[in-house]
């Protein structure tokens, strides 16, 4: 792949084969951003798990201390219209919004939260919502009777983490404009949460590789 002069100059700041400390990695990833806009800071983890095994799934949610710089559009499927609206949901509705999704292929939102009494109807849209990662799930806190609290947390920086079929996990943890201390706080929050979710069946090193990068920027490996 042909790289730009800016990318090559940024890459030259990263010592080949070196694993950096978390503070060093955060400093470098900000310094090596090559774009003019406020790039995202992304974390990639390679875990020592076999996701094909039911007892080695790693999935959950956490609230980043400083958010990740991305405002999520929330659709609340509920009969608690006032609670959802007051909590800041972008769209609120019941069965009628599900009909809109089905008839209009409507997906102008990032997250769906729902009260349990709506899941029977929502389940009928599994083929539409599932592949897009939009189906609400109690494990991720998106199916709950406390819908106002769920919406507030999502708007406040709650994110979902989930290992993919190859044992990798990718998360947006902030933007280049964030201070180094805020990025480090967010990074440590993710690492601590993922470590606590370690399956009992896993032996040896759990997080095998950890890498920070920015939009179109070089990768920085770091040790934990």
mmCIF file of C-alpha atoms in Angstrom:
data_model
loop_
_atom_site.group_PDB
_atom_site.id
_atom_site.type_symbol
_atom_site.label_atom_id
_atom_site.label_comp_id
_atom_site.label_asym_id
_atom_site.label_seq_id
_atom_site.Cartn_x
_atom_site.Cartn_y
_atom_site.Cartn_z
ATOM 1 C CA UNK A 1 0.000 0.000 0.000
ATOM 2 C CA UNK A 2 1.328 3.432 -0.978
ATOM 3 C CA UNK A 3 1.614 5.719 2.045
ATOM 4 C CA UNK A 4 1.599 9.526 2.144
ATOM 5 C CA UNK A 5 4.597 11.579 3.255
ATOM 6 C CA UNK A 6 2.715 12.573 6.409
ATOM 7 C CA UNK A 7 2.018 8.943 7.262
ATOM 8 C CA UNK A 8 5.649 7.969 6.725
ATOM 9 C CA UNK A 9 6.824 10.871 8.892
ATOM 10 C CA UNK A 10 4.380 9.856 11.643
ATOM 11 C CA UNK A 11 5.428 6.209 11.430
ATOM 12 C CA UNK A 12 9.063 7.216 11.827
ATOM 13 C CA UNK A 13 8.225 8.436 15.355
ATOM 14 C CA UNK A 14 7.224 4.893 16.364
ATOM 15 C CA UNK A 15 10.092 2.518 17.058
ATOM 16 C CA UNK A 16 9.585 -0.669 15.078
ATOM 17 C CA UNK A 17 8.921 -3.691 17.273
ATOM 18 C CA UNK A 18 8.693 -1.650 20.477
ATOM 19 C CA UNK A 19 5.849 -2.008 22.961
ATOM 20 C CA UNK A 20 5.127 1.250 24.765
ATOM 21 C CA UNK A 21 3.681 2.032 28.186
ATOM 22 C CA UNK A 22 0.104 3.338 28.250
ATOM 23 C CA UNK A 23 1.136 6.999 28.813
ATOM 24 C CA UNK A 24 3.735 6.742 26.025
ATOM 25 C CA UNK A 25 1.234 5.149 23.637
ATOM 26 C CA UNK A 26 -1.382 7.833 24.306
ATOM 27 C CA UNK A 27 1.164 10.595 23.744
ATOM 28 C CA UNK A 28 2.367 8.993 20.500
ATOM 29 C CA UNK A 29 -1.068 8.291 19.087
ATOM 30 C CA UNK A 30 -1.993 11.973 19.453
ATOM 31 C CA UNK A 31 1.318 13.109 18.007
ATOM 32 C CA UNK A 32 1.108 10.798 14.977
ATOM 33 C CA UNK A 33 -2.401 11.717 13.819
ATOM 34 C CA UNK A 34 -2.025 12.606 10.124
ATOM 35 C CA UNK A 35 -5.391 14.183 9.289
ATOM 36 C CA UNK A 36 -6.623 17.765 9.616
ATOM 37 C CA UNK A 37 -9.940 16.879 11.267
ATOM 38 C CA UNK A 38 -10.490 15.682 14.844
ATOM 39 C CA UNK A 39 -9.610 12.019 14.318
ATOM 40 C CA UNK A 40 -10.990 9.207 16.434
ATOM 41 C CA UNK A 41 -8.718 7.259 18.772
ATOM 42 C CA UNK A 42 -9.365 3.551 18.423
ATOM 43 C CA UNK A 43 -8.360 0.634 20.622
ATOM 44 C CA UNK A 44 -7.864 -2.859 19.216
ATOM 45 C CA UNK A 45 -7.395 -5.876 21.470
ATOM 46 C CA UNK A 46 -6.584 -9.442 20.485
ATOM 47 C CA UNK A 47 -7.856 -11.809 23.171
ATOM 48 C CA UNK A 48 -6.786 -15.344 23.986
ATOM 49 C CA UNK A 49 -10.286 -16.769 23.533
ATOM 50 C CA UNK A 50 -12.112 -19.080 21.161
ATOM 51 C CA UNK A 51 -15.365 -17.194 20.452
ATOM 52 C CA UNK A 52 -16.882 -20.358 18.984
ATOM 53 C CA UNK A 53 -17.129 -21.684 22.540
ATOM 54 C CA UNK A 54 -20.144 -20.488 24.520
ATOM 55 C CA UNK A 55 -18.083 -20.166 27.707
ATOM 56 C CA UNK A 56 -15.507 -17.906 26.034
ATOM 57 C CA UNK A 57 -17.724 -15.054 24.915
ATOM 58 C CA UNK A 58 -16.605 -11.607 26.073
ATOM 59 C CA UNK A 59 -19.368 -9.029 25.888
ATOM 60 C CA UNK A 60 -20.801 -6.236 27.967
ATOM 61 C CA UNK A 61 -21.043 -2.490 28.434
ATOM 62 C CA UNK A 62 -19.120 0.189 30.268
ATOM 63 C CA UNK A 63 -19.335 3.932 30.675
ATOM 64 C CA UNK A 64 -16.178 5.741 29.615
ATOM 65 C CA UNK A 65 -15.146 8.352 32.233
ATOM 66 C CA UNK A 66 -14.925 11.077 29.580
ATOM 67 C CA UNK A 67 -17.189 9.689 26.835
ATOM 68 C CA UNK A 68 -15.786 8.913 23.401
ATOM 69 C CA UNK A 69 -16.663 12.093 21.562
ATOM 70 C CA UNK A 70 -19.510 10.499 19.663
ATOM 71 C CA UNK A 71 -23.125 11.386 20.378
ATOM 72 C CA UNK A 72 -25.366 8.385 19.791
ATOM 73 C CA UNK A 73 -28.857 8.721 18.387
ATOM 74 C CA UNK A 74 -31.213 6.659 20.520
ATOM 75 C CA UNK A 75 -34.522 5.117 19.516
ATOM 76 C CA UNK A 76 -36.668 4.144 22.510
ATOM 77 C CA UNK A 77 -39.303 1.491 21.844
ATOM 78 C CA UNK A 78 -41.553 1.731 24.863
ATOM 79 C CA UNK A 79 -44.867 2.799 26.314
ATOM 80 C CA UNK A 80 -42.987 5.079 28.749
ATOM 81 C CA UNK A 81 -42.960 7.978 26.308
ATOM 82 C CA UNK A 82 -42.484 10.800 28.817
ATOM 83 C CA UNK A 83 -39.636 9.084 30.693
ATOM 84 C CA UNK A 84 -37.789 8.298 27.471
ATOM 85 C CA UNK A 85 -38.259 11.804 26.073
ATOM 86 C CA UNK A 86 -37.122 13.497 29.276
ATOM 87 C CA UNK A 87 -33.998 11.301 29.314
ATOM 88 C CA UNK A 88 -32.996 12.582 25.879
ATOM 89 C CA UNK A 89 -34.083 9.868 23.444
ATOM 90 C CA UNK A 90 -33.950 11.116 19.854
ATOM 91 C CA UNK A 91 -36.924 9.022 18.771
ATOM 92 C CA UNK A 92 -39.648 7.514 20.935
ATOM 93 C CA UNK A 93 -42.496 5.237 19.970
ATOM 94 C CA UNK A 94 -44.231 1.918 20.276
ATOM 95 C CA UNK A 95 -45.461 -0.533 17.654
ATOM 96 C CA UNK A 96 -45.801 2.268 15.086
ATOM 97 C CA UNK A 97 -42.024 2.844 14.935
ATOM 98 C CA UNK A 98 -41.475 -0.871 14.358
ATOM 99 C CA UNK A 99 -43.851 -0.687 11.415
ATOM 100 C CA UNK A 100 -41.841 2.250 10.073
ATOM 101 C CA UNK A 101 -38.605 0.259 10.329
ATOM 102 C CA UNK A 102 -40.170 -2.620 8.431
ATOM 103 C CA UNK A 103 -41.940 -0.601 5.748
ATOM 104 C CA UNK A 104 -39.417 2.196 5.186
ATOM 105 C CA UNK A 105 -36.110 0.488 6.073
ATOM 106 C CA UNK A 106 -35.653 3.272 8.614
ATOM 107 C CA UNK A 107 -32.296 3.226 10.415
ATOM 108 C CA UNK A 108 -31.550 6.863 11.344
ATOM 109 C CA UNK A 109 -30.346 5.933 14.843
ATOM 110 C CA UNK A 110 -27.377 4.200 16.464
ATOM 111 C CA UNK A 111 -28.951 2.344 19.397
ATOM 112 C CA UNK A 112 -32.358 0.904 20.218
ATOM 113 C CA UNK A 113 -33.439 0.615 23.836
ATOM 114 C CA UNK A 114 -36.687 -1.080 24.766
ATOM 115 C CA UNK A 115 -38.826 -2.018 27.713
ATOM 116 C CA UNK A 116 -39.363 -5.798 28.117
ATOM 117 C CA UNK A 117 -43.043 -5.583 27.143
ATOM 118 C CA UNK A 118 -42.005 -4.503 23.627
ATOM 119 C CA UNK A 119 -39.582 -7.336 22.936
ATOM 120 C CA UNK A 120 -42.249 -9.671 21.568
ATOM 121 C CA UNK A 121 -42.902 -7.254 18.688
ATOM 122 C CA UNK A 122 -39.239 -6.274 18.327
ATOM 123 C CA UNK A 123 -38.247 -9.926 18.011
ATOM 124 C CA UNK A 124 -40.190 -10.125 14.749
ATOM 125 C CA UNK A 125 -37.644 -7.712 13.235
ATOM 126 C CA UNK A 126 -34.660 -9.852 14.174
ATOM 127 C CA UNK A 127 -33.631 -10.419 10.559
ATOM 128 C CA UNK A 128 -33.531 -6.662 9.967
ATOM 129 C CA UNK A 129 -32.011 -5.486 13.240
ATOM 130 C CA UNK A 130 -29.722 -8.402 14.105
ATOM 131 C CA UNK A 131 -27.226 -8.068 11.225
ATOM 132 C CA UNK A 132 -26.903 -4.339 11.958
ATOM 133 C CA UNK A 133 -26.196 -4.943 15.656
ATOM 134 C CA UNK A 134 -29.322 -3.022 16.632
ATOM 135 C CA UNK A 135 -31.360 -5.705 18.409
ATOM 136 C CA UNK A 136 -31.773 -4.742 22.089
ATOM 137 C CA UNK A 137 -30.308 -7.206 24.581
ATOM 138 C CA UNK A 138 -30.607 -7.421 28.383
ATOM 139 C CA UNK A 139 -26.861 -8.228 28.582
ATOM 140 C CA UNK A 140 -25.994 -4.835 27.140
ATOM 141 C CA UNK A 141 -28.558 -2.955 29.218
ATOM 142 C CA UNK A 142 -30.727 -2.053 26.234
ATOM 143 C CA UNK A 143 -33.730 -4.058 27.425
ATOM 144 C CA UNK A 144 -34.849 -2.631 30.740
ATOM 145 C CA UNK A 145 -37.793 -1.197 32.635
ATOM 146 C CA UNK A 146 -35.490 1.649 33.739
ATOM 147 C CA UNK A 147 -35.466 3.057 30.237
ATOM 148 C CA UNK A 148 -34.724 6.620 31.296
ATOM 149 C CA UNK A 149 -31.598 5.535 33.133
ATOM 150 C CA UNK A 150 -30.430 3.456 30.154
ATOM 151 C CA UNK A 151 -30.859 6.375 27.758
ATOM 152 C CA UNK A 152 -29.012 8.755 30.086
ATOM 153 C CA UNK A 153 -26.085 6.340 30.369
ATOM 154 C CA UNK A 154 -25.870 5.800 26.605
ATOM 155 C CA UNK A 155 -25.945 9.540 25.968
ATOM 156 C CA UNK A 156 -23.318 9.975 28.687
ATOM 157 C CA UNK A 157 -20.749 7.708 27.064
ATOM 158 C CA UNK A 158 -21.785 4.122 27.717
ATOM 159 C CA UNK A 159 -20.388 1.820 25.039
ATOM 160 C CA UNK A 160 -20.687 -1.843 24.198
ATOM 161 C CA UNK A 161 -17.687 -4.130 23.889
ATOM 162 C CA UNK A 162 -17.798 -7.499 22.175
ATOM 163 C CA UNK A 163 -15.197 -9.941 20.892
ATOM 164 C CA UNK A 164 -15.584 -10.872 17.228
ATOM 165 C CA UNK A 165 -15.274 -14.318 15.654
ATOM 166 C CA UNK A 166 -11.495 -13.946 15.296
ATOM 167 C CA UNK A 167 -10.895 -13.043 18.940
ATOM 168 C CA UNK A 168 -10.488 -9.322 18.278
ATOM 169 C CA UNK A 169 -12.220 -6.367 19.881
ATOM 170 C CA UNK A 170 -12.382 -2.834 18.474
ATOM 171 C CA UNK A 171 -13.537 0.230 20.403
ATOM 172 C CA UNK A 172 -13.617 3.978 19.868
ATOM 173 C CA UNK A 173 -12.251 5.490 23.096
ATOM 174 C CA UNK A 174 -12.030 9.179 22.229
ATOM 175 C CA UNK A 175 -10.684 11.779 19.824
ATOM 176 C CA UNK A 176 -7.301 13.358 19.192
ATOM 177 C CA UNK A 177 -8.601 16.605 20.751
ATOM 178 C CA UNK A 178 -9.016 14.839 24.112
ATOM 179 C CA UNK A 179 -6.303 15.500 26.676
ATOM 180 C CA UNK A 180 -3.763 12.750 27.281
ATOM 181 C CA UNK A 181 -5.110 12.238 30.800
ATOM 182 C CA UNK A 182 -8.707 11.821 29.548
ATOM 183 C CA UNK A 183 -7.653 9.330 26.879
ATOM 184 C CA UNK A 184 -5.602 7.416 29.420
ATOM 185 C CA UNK A 185 -8.549 7.308 31.852
ATOM 186 C CA UNK A 186 -10.816 5.953 29.104
ATOM 187 C CA UNK A 187 -8.222 3.411 27.994
ATOM 188 C CA UNK A 188 -7.625 2.099 31.513
ATOM 189 C CA UNK A 189 -11.392 1.861 32.102
ATOM 190 C CA UNK A 190 -11.738 -0.392 29.050
ATOM 191 C CA UNK A 191 -8.740 -2.552 29.966
ATOM 192 C CA UNK A 192 -9.968 -3.003 33.553
ATOM 193 C CA UNK A 193 -13.488 -3.887 32.418
ATOM 194 C CA UNK A 194 -12.345 -6.381 29.788
ATOM 195 C CA UNK A 195 -9.959 -8.028 32.256
ATOM 196 C CA UNK A 196 -12.821 -8.464 34.729
ATOM 197 C CA UNK A 197 -14.852 -10.150 31.970
ATOM 198 C CA UNK A 198 -12.145 -12.798 31.448
ATOM 199 C CA UNK A 199 -13.816 -16.204 30.979
ATOM 200 C CA UNK A 200 -12.893 -18.801 33.588
ATOM 201 C CA UNK A 201 -11.979 -21.243 30.815
ATOM 202 C CA UNK A 202 -9.116 -19.035 29.557
ATOM 203 C CA UNK A 203 -5.630 -20.057 30.658
ATOM 204 C CA UNK A 204 -2.451 -18.010 30.325
ATOM 205 C CA UNK A 205 -2.283 -14.469 28.969
ATOM 206 C CA UNK A 206 -5.757 -13.055 28.331
ATOM 207 C CA UNK A 207 -5.036 -9.858 26.363
ATOM 208 C CA UNK A 208 -2.392 -10.937 23.857
ATOM 209 C CA UNK A 209 -2.059 -7.722 21.865
ATOM 210 C CA UNK A 210 -3.176 -4.132 22.525
ATOM 211 C CA UNK A 211 -2.922 -1.404 19.884
ATOM 212 C CA UNK A 212 -3.926 2.262 19.692
ATOM 213 C CA UNK A 213 -4.447 4.068 16.399
ATOM 214 C CA UNK A 214 -6.153 7.114 14.932
ATOM 215 C CA UNK A 215 -8.158 7.607 11.751
ATOM 216 C CA UNK A 216 -5.663 6.884 8.935
ATOM 217 C CA UNK A 217 -2.786 7.016 11.446
ATOM 218 C CA UNK A 218 -0.139 4.395 12.316
ATOM 219 C CA UNK A 219 -0.643 1.804 15.048
ATOM 220 C CA UNK A 220 1.070 1.995 18.432
ATOM 221 C CA UNK A 221 1.439 -1.235 20.389
ATOM 222 C CA UNK A 222 1.457 -1.004 24.173
ATOM 223 C CA UNK A 223 1.839 -3.331 27.121
ATOM 224 C CA UNK A 224 -0.588 -3.697 30.027
#
